[in-house]
Short mmCIF file of C-alpha atoms in Angstrom, two decimals:
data_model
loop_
_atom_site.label_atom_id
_atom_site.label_comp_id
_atom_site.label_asym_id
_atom_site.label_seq_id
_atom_site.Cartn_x
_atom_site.Cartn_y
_atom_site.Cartn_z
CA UNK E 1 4.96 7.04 -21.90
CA UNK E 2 3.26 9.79 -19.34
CA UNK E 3 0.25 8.16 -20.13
CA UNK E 4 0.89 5.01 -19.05
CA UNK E 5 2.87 6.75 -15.69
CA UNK E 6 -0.39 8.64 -14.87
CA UNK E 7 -2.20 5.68 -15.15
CA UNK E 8 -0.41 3.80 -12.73
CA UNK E 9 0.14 6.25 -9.93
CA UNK E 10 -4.12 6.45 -10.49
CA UNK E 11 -3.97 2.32 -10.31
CA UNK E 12 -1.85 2.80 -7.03
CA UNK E 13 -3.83 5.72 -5.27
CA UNK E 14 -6.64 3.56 -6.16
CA UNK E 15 -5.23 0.63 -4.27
CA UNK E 16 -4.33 2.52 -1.33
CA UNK E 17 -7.35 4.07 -1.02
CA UNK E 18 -9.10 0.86 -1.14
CA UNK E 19 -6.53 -0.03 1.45
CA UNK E 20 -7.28 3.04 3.27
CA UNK E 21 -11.19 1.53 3.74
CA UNK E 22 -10.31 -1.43 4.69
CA UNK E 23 -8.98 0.19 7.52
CA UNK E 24 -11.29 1.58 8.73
CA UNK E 25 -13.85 -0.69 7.48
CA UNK E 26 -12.23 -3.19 9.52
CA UNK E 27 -11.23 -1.80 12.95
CA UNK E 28 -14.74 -3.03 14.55
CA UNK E 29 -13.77 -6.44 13.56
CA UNK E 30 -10.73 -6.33 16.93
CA UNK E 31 -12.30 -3.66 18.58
CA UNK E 32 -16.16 -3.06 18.80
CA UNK E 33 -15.99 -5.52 21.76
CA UNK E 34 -13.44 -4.00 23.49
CA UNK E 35 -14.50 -0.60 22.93
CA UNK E 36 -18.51 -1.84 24.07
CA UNK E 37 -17.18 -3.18 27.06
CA UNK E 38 -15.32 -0.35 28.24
CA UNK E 39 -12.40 -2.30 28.18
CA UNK E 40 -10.62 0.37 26.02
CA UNK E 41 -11.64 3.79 25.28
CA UNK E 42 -12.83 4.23 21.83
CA UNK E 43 -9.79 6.58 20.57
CA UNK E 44 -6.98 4.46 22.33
CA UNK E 45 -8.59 1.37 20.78
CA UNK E 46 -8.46 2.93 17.53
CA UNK E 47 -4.96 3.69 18.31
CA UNK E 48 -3.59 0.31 18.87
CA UNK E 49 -5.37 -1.06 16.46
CA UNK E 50 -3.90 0.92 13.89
CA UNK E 51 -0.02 0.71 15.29
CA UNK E 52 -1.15 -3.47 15.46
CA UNK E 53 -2.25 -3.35 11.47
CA UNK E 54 0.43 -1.44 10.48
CA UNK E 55 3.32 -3.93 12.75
CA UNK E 56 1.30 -6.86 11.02
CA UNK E 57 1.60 -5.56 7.49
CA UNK E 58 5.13 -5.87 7.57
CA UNK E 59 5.38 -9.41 9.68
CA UNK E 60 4.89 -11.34 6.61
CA UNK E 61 4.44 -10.88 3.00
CA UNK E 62 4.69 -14.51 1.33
CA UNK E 63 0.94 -14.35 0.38
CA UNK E 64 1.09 -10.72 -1.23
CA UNK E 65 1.05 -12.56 -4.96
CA UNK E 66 -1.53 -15.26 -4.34
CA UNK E 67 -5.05 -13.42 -4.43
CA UNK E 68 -6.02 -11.97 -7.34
CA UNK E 69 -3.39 -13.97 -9.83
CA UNK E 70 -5.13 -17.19 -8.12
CA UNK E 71 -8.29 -16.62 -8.64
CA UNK E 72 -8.27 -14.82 -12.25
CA UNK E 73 -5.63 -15.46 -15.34
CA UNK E 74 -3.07 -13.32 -14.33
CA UNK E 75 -2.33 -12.14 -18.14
CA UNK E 76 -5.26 -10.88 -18.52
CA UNK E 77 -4.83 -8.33 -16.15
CA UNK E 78 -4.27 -4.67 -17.22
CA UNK E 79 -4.12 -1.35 -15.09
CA UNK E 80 -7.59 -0.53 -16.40
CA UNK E 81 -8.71 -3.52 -15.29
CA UNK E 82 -7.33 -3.28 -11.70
CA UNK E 83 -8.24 0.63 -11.69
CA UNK E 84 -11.65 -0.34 -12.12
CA UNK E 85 -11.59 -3.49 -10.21
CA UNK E 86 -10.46 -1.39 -6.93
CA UNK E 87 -13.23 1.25 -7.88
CA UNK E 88 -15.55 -1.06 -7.87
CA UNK E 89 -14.49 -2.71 -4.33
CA UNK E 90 -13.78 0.75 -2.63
CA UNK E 91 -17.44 2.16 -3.84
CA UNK E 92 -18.97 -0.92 -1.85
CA UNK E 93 -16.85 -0.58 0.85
CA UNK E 94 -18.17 3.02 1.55
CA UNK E 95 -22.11 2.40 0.87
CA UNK E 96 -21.96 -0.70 3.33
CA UNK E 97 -19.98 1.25 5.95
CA UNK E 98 -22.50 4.34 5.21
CA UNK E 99 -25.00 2.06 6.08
CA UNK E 100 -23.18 0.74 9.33
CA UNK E 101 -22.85 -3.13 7.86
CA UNK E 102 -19.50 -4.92 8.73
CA UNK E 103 -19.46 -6.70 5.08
CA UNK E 104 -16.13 -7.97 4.22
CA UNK E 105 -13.19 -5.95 2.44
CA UNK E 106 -11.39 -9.02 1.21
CA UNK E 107 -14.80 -9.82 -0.63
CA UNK E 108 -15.17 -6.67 -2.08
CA UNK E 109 -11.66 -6.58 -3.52
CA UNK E 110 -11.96 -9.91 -4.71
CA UNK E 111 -15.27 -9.20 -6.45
CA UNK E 112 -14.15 -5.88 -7.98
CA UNK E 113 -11.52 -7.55 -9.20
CA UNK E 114 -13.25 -10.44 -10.76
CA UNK E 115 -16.23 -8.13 -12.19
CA UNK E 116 -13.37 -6.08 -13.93
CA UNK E 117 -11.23 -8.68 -15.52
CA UNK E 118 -14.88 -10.36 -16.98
CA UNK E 119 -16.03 -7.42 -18.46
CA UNK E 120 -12.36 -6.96 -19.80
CA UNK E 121 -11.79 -10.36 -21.29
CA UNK E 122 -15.00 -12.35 -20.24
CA UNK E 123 -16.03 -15.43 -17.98
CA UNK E 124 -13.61 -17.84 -19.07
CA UNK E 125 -10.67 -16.31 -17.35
CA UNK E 126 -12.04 -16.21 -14.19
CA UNK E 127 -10.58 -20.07 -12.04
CA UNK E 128 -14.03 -20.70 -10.61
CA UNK E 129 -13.13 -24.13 -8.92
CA UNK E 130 -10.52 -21.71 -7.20
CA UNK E 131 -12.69 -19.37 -6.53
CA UNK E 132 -15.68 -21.64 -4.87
CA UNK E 133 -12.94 -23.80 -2.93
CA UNK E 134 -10.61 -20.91 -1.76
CA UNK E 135 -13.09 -18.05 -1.22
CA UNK E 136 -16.61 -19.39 -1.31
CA UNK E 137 -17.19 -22.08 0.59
CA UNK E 138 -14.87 -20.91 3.89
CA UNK E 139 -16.69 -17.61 3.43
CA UNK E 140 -19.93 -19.71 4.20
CA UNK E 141 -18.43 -22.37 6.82
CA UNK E 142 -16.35 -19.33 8.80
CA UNK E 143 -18.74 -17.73 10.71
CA UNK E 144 -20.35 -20.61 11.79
CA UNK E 145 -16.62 -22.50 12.53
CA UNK E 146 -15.83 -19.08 14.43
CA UNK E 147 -19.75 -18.78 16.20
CA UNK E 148 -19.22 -22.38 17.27
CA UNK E 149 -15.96 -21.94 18.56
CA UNK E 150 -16.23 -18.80 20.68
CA UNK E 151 -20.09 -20.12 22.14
CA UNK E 152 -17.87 -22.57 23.54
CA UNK E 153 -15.21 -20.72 24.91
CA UNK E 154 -17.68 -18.53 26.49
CA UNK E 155 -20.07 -21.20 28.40
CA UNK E 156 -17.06 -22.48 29.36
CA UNK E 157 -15.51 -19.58 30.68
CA UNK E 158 -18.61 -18.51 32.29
CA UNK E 159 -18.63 -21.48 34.11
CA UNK E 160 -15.24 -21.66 35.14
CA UNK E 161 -15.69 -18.05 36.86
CA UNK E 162 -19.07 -18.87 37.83
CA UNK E 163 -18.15 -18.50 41.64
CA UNK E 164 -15.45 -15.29 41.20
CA UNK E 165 -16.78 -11.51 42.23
CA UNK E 166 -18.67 -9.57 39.04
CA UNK E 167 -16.04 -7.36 40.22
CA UNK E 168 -12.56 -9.39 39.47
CA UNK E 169 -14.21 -10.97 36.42
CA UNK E 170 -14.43 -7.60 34.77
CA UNK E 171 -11.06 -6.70 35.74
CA UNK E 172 -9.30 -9.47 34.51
CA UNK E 173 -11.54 -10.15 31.13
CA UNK E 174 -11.22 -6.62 30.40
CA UNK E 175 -7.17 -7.12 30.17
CA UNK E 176 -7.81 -10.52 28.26
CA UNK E 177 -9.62 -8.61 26.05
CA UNK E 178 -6.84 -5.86 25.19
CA UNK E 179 -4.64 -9.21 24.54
CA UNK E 180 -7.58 -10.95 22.05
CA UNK E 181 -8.45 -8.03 20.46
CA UNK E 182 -4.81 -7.06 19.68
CA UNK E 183 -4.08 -10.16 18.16
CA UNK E 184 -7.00 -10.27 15.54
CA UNK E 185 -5.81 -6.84 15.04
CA UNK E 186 -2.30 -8.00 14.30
CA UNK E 187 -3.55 -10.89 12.16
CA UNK E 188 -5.94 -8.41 10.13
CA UNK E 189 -3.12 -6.18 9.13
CA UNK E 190 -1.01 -8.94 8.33
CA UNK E 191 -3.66 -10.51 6.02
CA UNK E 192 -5.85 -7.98 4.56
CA UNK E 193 -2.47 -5.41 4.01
CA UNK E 194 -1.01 -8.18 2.14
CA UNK E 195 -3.83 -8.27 -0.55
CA UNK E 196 -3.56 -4.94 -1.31
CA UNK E 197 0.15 -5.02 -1.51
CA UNK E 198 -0.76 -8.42 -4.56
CA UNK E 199 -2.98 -6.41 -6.07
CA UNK E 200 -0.47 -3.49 -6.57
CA UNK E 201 2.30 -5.97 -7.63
CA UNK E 202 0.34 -7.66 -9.81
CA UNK E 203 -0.70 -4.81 -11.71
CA UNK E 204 3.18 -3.61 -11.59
CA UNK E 205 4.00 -7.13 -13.03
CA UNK E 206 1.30 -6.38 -15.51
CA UNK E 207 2.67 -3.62 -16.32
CA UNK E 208 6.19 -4.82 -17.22
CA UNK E 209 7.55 -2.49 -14.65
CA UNK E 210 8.40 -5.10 -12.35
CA UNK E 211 9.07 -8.68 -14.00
CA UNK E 212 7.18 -12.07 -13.52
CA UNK E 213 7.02 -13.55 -9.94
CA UNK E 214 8.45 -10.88 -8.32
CA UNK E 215 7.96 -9.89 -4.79
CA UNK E 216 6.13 -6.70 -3.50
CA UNK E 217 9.12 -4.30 -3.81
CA UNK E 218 9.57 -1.83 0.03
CA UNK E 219 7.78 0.88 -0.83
CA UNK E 220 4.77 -0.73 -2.01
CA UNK E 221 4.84 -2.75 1.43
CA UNK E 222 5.24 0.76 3.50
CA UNK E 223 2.53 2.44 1.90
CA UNK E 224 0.39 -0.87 2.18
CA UNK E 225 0.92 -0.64 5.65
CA UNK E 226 0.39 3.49 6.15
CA UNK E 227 -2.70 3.29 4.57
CA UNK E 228 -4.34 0.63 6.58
CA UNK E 229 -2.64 1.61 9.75
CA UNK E 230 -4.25 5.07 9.15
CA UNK E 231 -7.77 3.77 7.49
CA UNK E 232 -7.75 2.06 11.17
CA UNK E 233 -7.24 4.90 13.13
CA UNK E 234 -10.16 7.19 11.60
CA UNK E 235 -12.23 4.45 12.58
CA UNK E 236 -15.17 2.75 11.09
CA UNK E 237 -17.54 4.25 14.09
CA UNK E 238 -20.85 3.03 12.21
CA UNK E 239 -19.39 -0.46 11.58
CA UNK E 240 -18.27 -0.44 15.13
CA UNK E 241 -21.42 0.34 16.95
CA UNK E 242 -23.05 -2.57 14.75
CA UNK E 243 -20.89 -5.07 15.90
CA UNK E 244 -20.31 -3.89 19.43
CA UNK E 245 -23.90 -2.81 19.80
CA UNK E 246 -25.92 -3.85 17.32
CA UNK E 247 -25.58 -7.44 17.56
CA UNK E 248 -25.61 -8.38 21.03
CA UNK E 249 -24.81 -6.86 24.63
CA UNK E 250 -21.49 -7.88 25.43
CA UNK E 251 -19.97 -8.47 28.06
CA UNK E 252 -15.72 -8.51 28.85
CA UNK E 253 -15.95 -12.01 28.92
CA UNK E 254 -18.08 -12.82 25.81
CA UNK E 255 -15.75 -10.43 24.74
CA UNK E 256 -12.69 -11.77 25.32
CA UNK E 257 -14.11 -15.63 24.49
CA UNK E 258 -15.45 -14.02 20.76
CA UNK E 259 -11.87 -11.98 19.92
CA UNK E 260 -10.10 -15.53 20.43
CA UNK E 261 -12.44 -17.19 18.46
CA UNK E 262 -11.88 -15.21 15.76
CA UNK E 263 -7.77 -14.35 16.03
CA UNK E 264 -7.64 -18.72 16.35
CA UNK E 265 -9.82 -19.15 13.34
CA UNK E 266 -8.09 -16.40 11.13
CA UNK E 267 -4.87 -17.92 12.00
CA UNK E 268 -5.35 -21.57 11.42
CA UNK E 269 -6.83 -20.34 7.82
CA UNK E 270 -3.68 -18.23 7.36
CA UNK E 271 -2.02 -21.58 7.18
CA UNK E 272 -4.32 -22.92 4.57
CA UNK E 273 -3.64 -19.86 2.35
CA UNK E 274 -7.18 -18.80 2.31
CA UNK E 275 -7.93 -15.28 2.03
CA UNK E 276 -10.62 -15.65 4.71
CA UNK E 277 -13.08 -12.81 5.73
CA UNK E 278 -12.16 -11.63 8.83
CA UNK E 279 -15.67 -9.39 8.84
CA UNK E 280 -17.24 -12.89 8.44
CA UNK E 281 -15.30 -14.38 11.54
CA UNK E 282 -15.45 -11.80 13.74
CA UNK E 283 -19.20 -11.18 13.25
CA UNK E 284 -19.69 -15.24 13.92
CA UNK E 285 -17.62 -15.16 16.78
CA UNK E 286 -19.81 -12.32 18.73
CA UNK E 287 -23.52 -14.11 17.65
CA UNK E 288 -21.45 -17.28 18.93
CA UNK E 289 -20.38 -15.28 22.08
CA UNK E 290 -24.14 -13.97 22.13
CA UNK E 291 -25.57 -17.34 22.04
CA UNK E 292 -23.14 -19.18 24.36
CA UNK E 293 -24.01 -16.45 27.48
CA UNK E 294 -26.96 -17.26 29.57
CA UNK E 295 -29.83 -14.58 29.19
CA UNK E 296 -27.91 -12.76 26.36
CA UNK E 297 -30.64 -11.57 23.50
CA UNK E 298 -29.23 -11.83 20.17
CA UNK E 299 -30.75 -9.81 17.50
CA UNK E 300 -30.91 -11.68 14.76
CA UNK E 301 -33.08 -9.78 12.56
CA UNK E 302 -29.77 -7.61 12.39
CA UNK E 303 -27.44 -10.84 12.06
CA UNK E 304 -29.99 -11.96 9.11
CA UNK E 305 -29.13 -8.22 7.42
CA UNK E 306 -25.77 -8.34 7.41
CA UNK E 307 -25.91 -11.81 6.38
CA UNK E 308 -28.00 -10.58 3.05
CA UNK E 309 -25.38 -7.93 2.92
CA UNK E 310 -22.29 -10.56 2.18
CA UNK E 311 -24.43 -12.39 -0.15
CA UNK E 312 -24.64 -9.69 -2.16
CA UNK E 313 -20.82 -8.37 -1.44
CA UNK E 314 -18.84 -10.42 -4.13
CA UNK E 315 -21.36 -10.22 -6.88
CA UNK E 316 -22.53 -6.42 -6.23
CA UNK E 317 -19.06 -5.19 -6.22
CA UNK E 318 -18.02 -7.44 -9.14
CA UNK E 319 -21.06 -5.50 -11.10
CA UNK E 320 -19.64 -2.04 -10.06
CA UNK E 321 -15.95 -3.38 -10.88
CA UNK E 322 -17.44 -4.45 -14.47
CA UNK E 323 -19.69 -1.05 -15.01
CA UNK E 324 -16.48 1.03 -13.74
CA UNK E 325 -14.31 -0.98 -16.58
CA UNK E 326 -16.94 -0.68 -19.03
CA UNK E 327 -17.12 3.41 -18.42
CA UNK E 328 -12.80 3.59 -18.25
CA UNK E 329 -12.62 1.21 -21.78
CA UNK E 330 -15.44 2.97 -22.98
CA UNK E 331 -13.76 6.19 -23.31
CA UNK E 332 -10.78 4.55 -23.72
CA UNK E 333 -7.01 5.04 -23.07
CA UNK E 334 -5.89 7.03 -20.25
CA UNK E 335 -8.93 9.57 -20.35
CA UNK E 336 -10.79 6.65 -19.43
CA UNK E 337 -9.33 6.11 -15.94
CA UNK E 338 -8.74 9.44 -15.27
CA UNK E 339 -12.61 9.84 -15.58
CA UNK E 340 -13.37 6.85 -13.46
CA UNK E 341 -10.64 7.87 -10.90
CA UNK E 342 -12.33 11.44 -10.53
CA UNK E 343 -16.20 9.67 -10.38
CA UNK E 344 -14.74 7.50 -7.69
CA UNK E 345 -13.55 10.62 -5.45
CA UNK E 346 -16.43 12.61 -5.98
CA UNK E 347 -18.95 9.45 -4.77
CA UNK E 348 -16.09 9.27 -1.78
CA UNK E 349 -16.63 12.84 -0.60
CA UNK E 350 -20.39 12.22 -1.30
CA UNK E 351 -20.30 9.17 1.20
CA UNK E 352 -18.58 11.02 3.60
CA UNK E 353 -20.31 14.51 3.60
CA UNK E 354 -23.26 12.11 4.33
CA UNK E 355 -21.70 10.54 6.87
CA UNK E 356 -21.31 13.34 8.67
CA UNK E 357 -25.72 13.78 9.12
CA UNK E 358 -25.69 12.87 11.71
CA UNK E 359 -22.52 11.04 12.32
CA UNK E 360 -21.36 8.65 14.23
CA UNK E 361 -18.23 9.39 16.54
CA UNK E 362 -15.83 7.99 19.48
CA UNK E 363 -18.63 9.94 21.39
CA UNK E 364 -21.31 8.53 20.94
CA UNK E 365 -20.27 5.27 19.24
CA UNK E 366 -21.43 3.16 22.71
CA UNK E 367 -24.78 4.57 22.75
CA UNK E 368 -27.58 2.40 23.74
CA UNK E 369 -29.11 0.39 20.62
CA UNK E 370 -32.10 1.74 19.28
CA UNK E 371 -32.12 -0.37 15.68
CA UNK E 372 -30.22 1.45 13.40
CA UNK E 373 -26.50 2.29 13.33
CA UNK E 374 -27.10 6.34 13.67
CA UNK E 375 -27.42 6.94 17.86
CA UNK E 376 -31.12 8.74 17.87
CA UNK E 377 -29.54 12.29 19.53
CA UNK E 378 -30.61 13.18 22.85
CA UNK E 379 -33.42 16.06 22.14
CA UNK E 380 -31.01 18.78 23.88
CA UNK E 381 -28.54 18.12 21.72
CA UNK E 382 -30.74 17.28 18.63
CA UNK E 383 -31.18 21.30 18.60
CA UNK E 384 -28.26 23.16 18.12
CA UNK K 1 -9.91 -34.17 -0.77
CA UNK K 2 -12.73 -33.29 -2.54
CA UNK K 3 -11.57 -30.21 -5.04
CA UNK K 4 -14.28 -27.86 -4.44
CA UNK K 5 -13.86 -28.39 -0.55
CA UNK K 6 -11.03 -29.03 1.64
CA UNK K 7 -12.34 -31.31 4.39
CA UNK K 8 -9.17 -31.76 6.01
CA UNK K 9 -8.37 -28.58 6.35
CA UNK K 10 -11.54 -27.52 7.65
CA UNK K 11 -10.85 -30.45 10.50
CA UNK K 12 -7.88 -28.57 11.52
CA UNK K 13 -9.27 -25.40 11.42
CA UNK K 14 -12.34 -27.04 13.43
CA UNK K 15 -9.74 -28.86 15.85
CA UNK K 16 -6.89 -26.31 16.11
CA UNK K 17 -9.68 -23.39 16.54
CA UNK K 18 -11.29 -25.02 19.45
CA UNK K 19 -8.09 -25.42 21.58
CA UNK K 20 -6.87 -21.99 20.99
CA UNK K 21 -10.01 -19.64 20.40
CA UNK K 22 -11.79 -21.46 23.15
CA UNK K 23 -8.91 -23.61 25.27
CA UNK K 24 -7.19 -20.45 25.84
CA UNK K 25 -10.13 -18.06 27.30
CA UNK K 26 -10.95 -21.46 29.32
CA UNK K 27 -7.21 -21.25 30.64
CA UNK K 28 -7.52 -17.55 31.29
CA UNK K 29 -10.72 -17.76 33.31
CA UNK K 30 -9.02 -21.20 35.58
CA UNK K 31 -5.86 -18.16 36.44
CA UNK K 32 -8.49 -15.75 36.92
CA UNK K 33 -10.63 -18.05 39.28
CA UNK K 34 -7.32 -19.48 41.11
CA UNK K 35 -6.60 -15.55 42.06
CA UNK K 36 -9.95 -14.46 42.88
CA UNK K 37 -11.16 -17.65 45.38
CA UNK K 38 -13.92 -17.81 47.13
CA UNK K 39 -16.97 -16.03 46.50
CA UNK K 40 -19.35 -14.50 44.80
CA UNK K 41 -18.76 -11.93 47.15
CA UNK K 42 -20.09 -8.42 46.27
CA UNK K 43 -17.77 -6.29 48.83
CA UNK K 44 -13.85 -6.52 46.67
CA UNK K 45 -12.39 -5.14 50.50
CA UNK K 46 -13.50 -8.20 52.12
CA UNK K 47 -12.65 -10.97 49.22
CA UNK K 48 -10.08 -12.95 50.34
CA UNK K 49 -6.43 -13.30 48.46
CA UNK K 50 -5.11 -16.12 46.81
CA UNK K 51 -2.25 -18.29 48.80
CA UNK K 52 1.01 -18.68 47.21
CA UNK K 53 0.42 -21.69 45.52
CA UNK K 54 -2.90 -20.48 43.42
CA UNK K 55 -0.69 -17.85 42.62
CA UNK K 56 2.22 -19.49 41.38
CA UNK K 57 -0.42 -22.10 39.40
CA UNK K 58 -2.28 -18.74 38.08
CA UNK K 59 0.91 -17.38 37.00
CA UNK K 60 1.94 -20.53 35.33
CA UNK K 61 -1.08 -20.48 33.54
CA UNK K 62 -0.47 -16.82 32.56
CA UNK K 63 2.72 -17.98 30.98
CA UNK K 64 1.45 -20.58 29.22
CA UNK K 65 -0.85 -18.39 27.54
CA UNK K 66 1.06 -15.64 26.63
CA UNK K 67 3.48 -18.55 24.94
CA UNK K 68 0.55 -19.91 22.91
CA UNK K 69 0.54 -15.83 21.94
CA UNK K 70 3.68 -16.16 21.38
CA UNK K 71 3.47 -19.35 19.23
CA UNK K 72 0.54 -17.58 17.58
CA UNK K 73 2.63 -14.48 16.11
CA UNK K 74 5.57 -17.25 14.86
CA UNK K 75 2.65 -18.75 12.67
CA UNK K 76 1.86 -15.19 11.26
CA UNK K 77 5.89 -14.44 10.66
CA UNK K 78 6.59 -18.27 9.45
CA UNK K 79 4.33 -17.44 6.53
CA UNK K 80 6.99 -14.83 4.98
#
């Protein structure tokens, strides 16, 4: 069966790649605060981030199963459909990162997913009570749980240091802030990892080559965990100046008041077994942080944007998951993935190579905001 | 419980959210405030220092922080 062993090191090199963008997709979630307040510099914040996701992917793997066999009929699921499933969610991953907009990975992976399986064996398999409870509705009540949360923790913080030096305030939120933003990092690689790692062992189950309920075997858990941890550490620098820039002017203590918003609120949720958004949180938690600061301008036409952006997340990538089946079953058996796997990395390297005019770096990633997620170069440097 | 939404877990996400993602940075700032009294004071040379007991109270509050951390990471490792 060589066939059927391509096709699954293609449904696993899919997975990890999609793993890979979550990374990086992701990093601005912990540390565009940190990293617009000067609290870290952009590299070293990178850095821990990455060593935090890839500590949290293996500090708990209980929920690796529960995301995609919860939400769709888990028989129904073939390699094919996951290989074009995780096409689906890694292509909309890259276009909303090329465009600098901190839309949610767990979204996209769900929707790919979804679109996939329907276009493999049609609505009916799809749990959509499951799907509104678990995924919908906390992915509309989360940012505004999170926003509520850390506008409170930041009036009140500003008050209580209303009467301490702008000097000592800075010093000491700045350290809080390494602290928050390490935990939501800690909790992202512990969540989003863990999806990745179901998806893969679901497929495997799928496959027959690991049998029913069992757990995600070590090496699929290691690689889970390289591939974010290193996805983190190239950085999301678009998605990163968006939510440290973009949004609102931070300060270290809106900061630190927004990162504990969202590490509390991704935590509690953790306990409720819902595969929560932690784009969604941690975007709430700094317009929350943005209102909740005297004289802080949010912008919300941006806010508004993004928000558009995750409407369109689980049903967009959920199209691209279906279209990418459709292609793969289309030409059928293993030609059919291989196709779709070699479509996928050439629109990659596409993304990329256009990432790179003019791109976004550690540089110049704290520029000052000028409405778009691209710095406008100073003219010196504009000619080369 | 309603099936397509889980009020009572949204009340303890609501509840358990507010004391930690905004109890805690409230905590944080009351250490930070017992350190740094007086004020607001532009020159840092001439700020005076906290007395022993602010300290020790600052430091307490420190810990109990870092616990709640502590307590947080448990949740994350109670899961597996």
């Amino acid at each position: 069966m060589t066939g059927n062993d391509a096709v699954l090191a293609l449904m696993v090199a899919t997975a990890l790649g999609f793993d890979f963008t979550n990374g990086f997709h992701d990093t601005g979630n912990a540390m565009a605060t940190s990293i617009a307040t000067g609290a870290l510099p952009p590299r070293v914040a990178v850095g821990l981030s990455a060593v935090l996701n890839l500590a949290g992917a293996f500090l708990s793997t209980a929920v690796a199963a529960t995301i995609a066999s919860g939400l769709v009929a888990a028989h129904e699921v073939t390699l094919t459909v996951v290989c074009a499933g995780l096409t689906g969610s890694i292509l909309w991953n890259l276009a909303t990162w090329f465009l600098g907009i901190p839309s949610s990975s767990s979204h996209a992976l769900i929707g790919g997913v979804i679109g996939a399986t329907v276009a493999a064996a049609g609505p009916s398999v799809v749990k959509w009570q499951e799907l509104v409870s678990k995924v919908i509705v906390p992915a509309l009540l989360s940012p505004f749980v999170a926003g509520g949360v850390a506008a409170i923790g930041t009036v009140l913080v500003y008050r209580i240091t209303r009467r301490v030096s702008e000097g000592a305030r800075g010093r000491g939120f700045r350290l809080g802030q390494i602290g928050s933003a390490s935990m939501v990092s800690l909790a992202h690689g512990t969540n989003d990892a863990q999806k990745t790692m179901g998806v893969i062992t679901l497929a495997l189950i799928a496959d027959g080559a690991l049998p029913t309920g069992a757990k995600a075997p070590t090496w699929v858990i290691v690689s889970c965990a390289l591939a974010i941890g290193l996805g983190s550490y190239v950085g999301g620098w678009r998605v990163i100046r968006t939510l440290g820039k973009g949004l609102t002017e931070i300060a270290p203590a809106q900061g630190m008041a927004s990162e504990s918003a969202t590490a509390a609120v991704i935590l509690c949720s953790t306990d409720f077994g819902y595969p929560l958004s932690t784009t969604h949180v941690a975007t709430g938690s700094i317009v929350g942080s943005g209102v909740g600061r005297n004289g802080a301008e949010v912008r919300w036409r941006l806010a508004r944007r993004m928000v558009t952006a995750w409407l369109f997340t689980l049903p967009a990538s959920a199209l691209l998951g279906a279209v990418a089946f459709w292609i793969a079953d289309g030409i059928g058996g293993t030609a059919g993935v291989v196709v779709v796997f070699l479509v996928l990395v050439a629109a990659s390297i596409a993304f990329f190579v256009a990432s790179r005019r003019p791109a976004v770096t550690p540089e110049n990633v704290n520029d000052a905001w000028t409405g778009s997620a691209i710095p406008v170069p100073p003219a010196d440097k504009a000619v080369r | 419980m309603n099936a397509w939404i889980n009020l009572g877990a949204l009340a303890k996400i609501v509840v358990v959210g507010l004391l930690t993602g905004a109890g805690l940075p409230a905590l944080f700032a009351c250490a930070l405030w017992l350190l740094n009294p007086l004020g607001p004071s532009t020159e840092d040379a001439a700020r005076p220092t906290a007395g022993p007991a602010r300290r020790a109270l600052a430091g307490l509050i420190f810990a109990l922080v870092l616990a709640a951390i502590g307590w947080g990471i448990s949740v994350i490792v109670d899961r597996s």
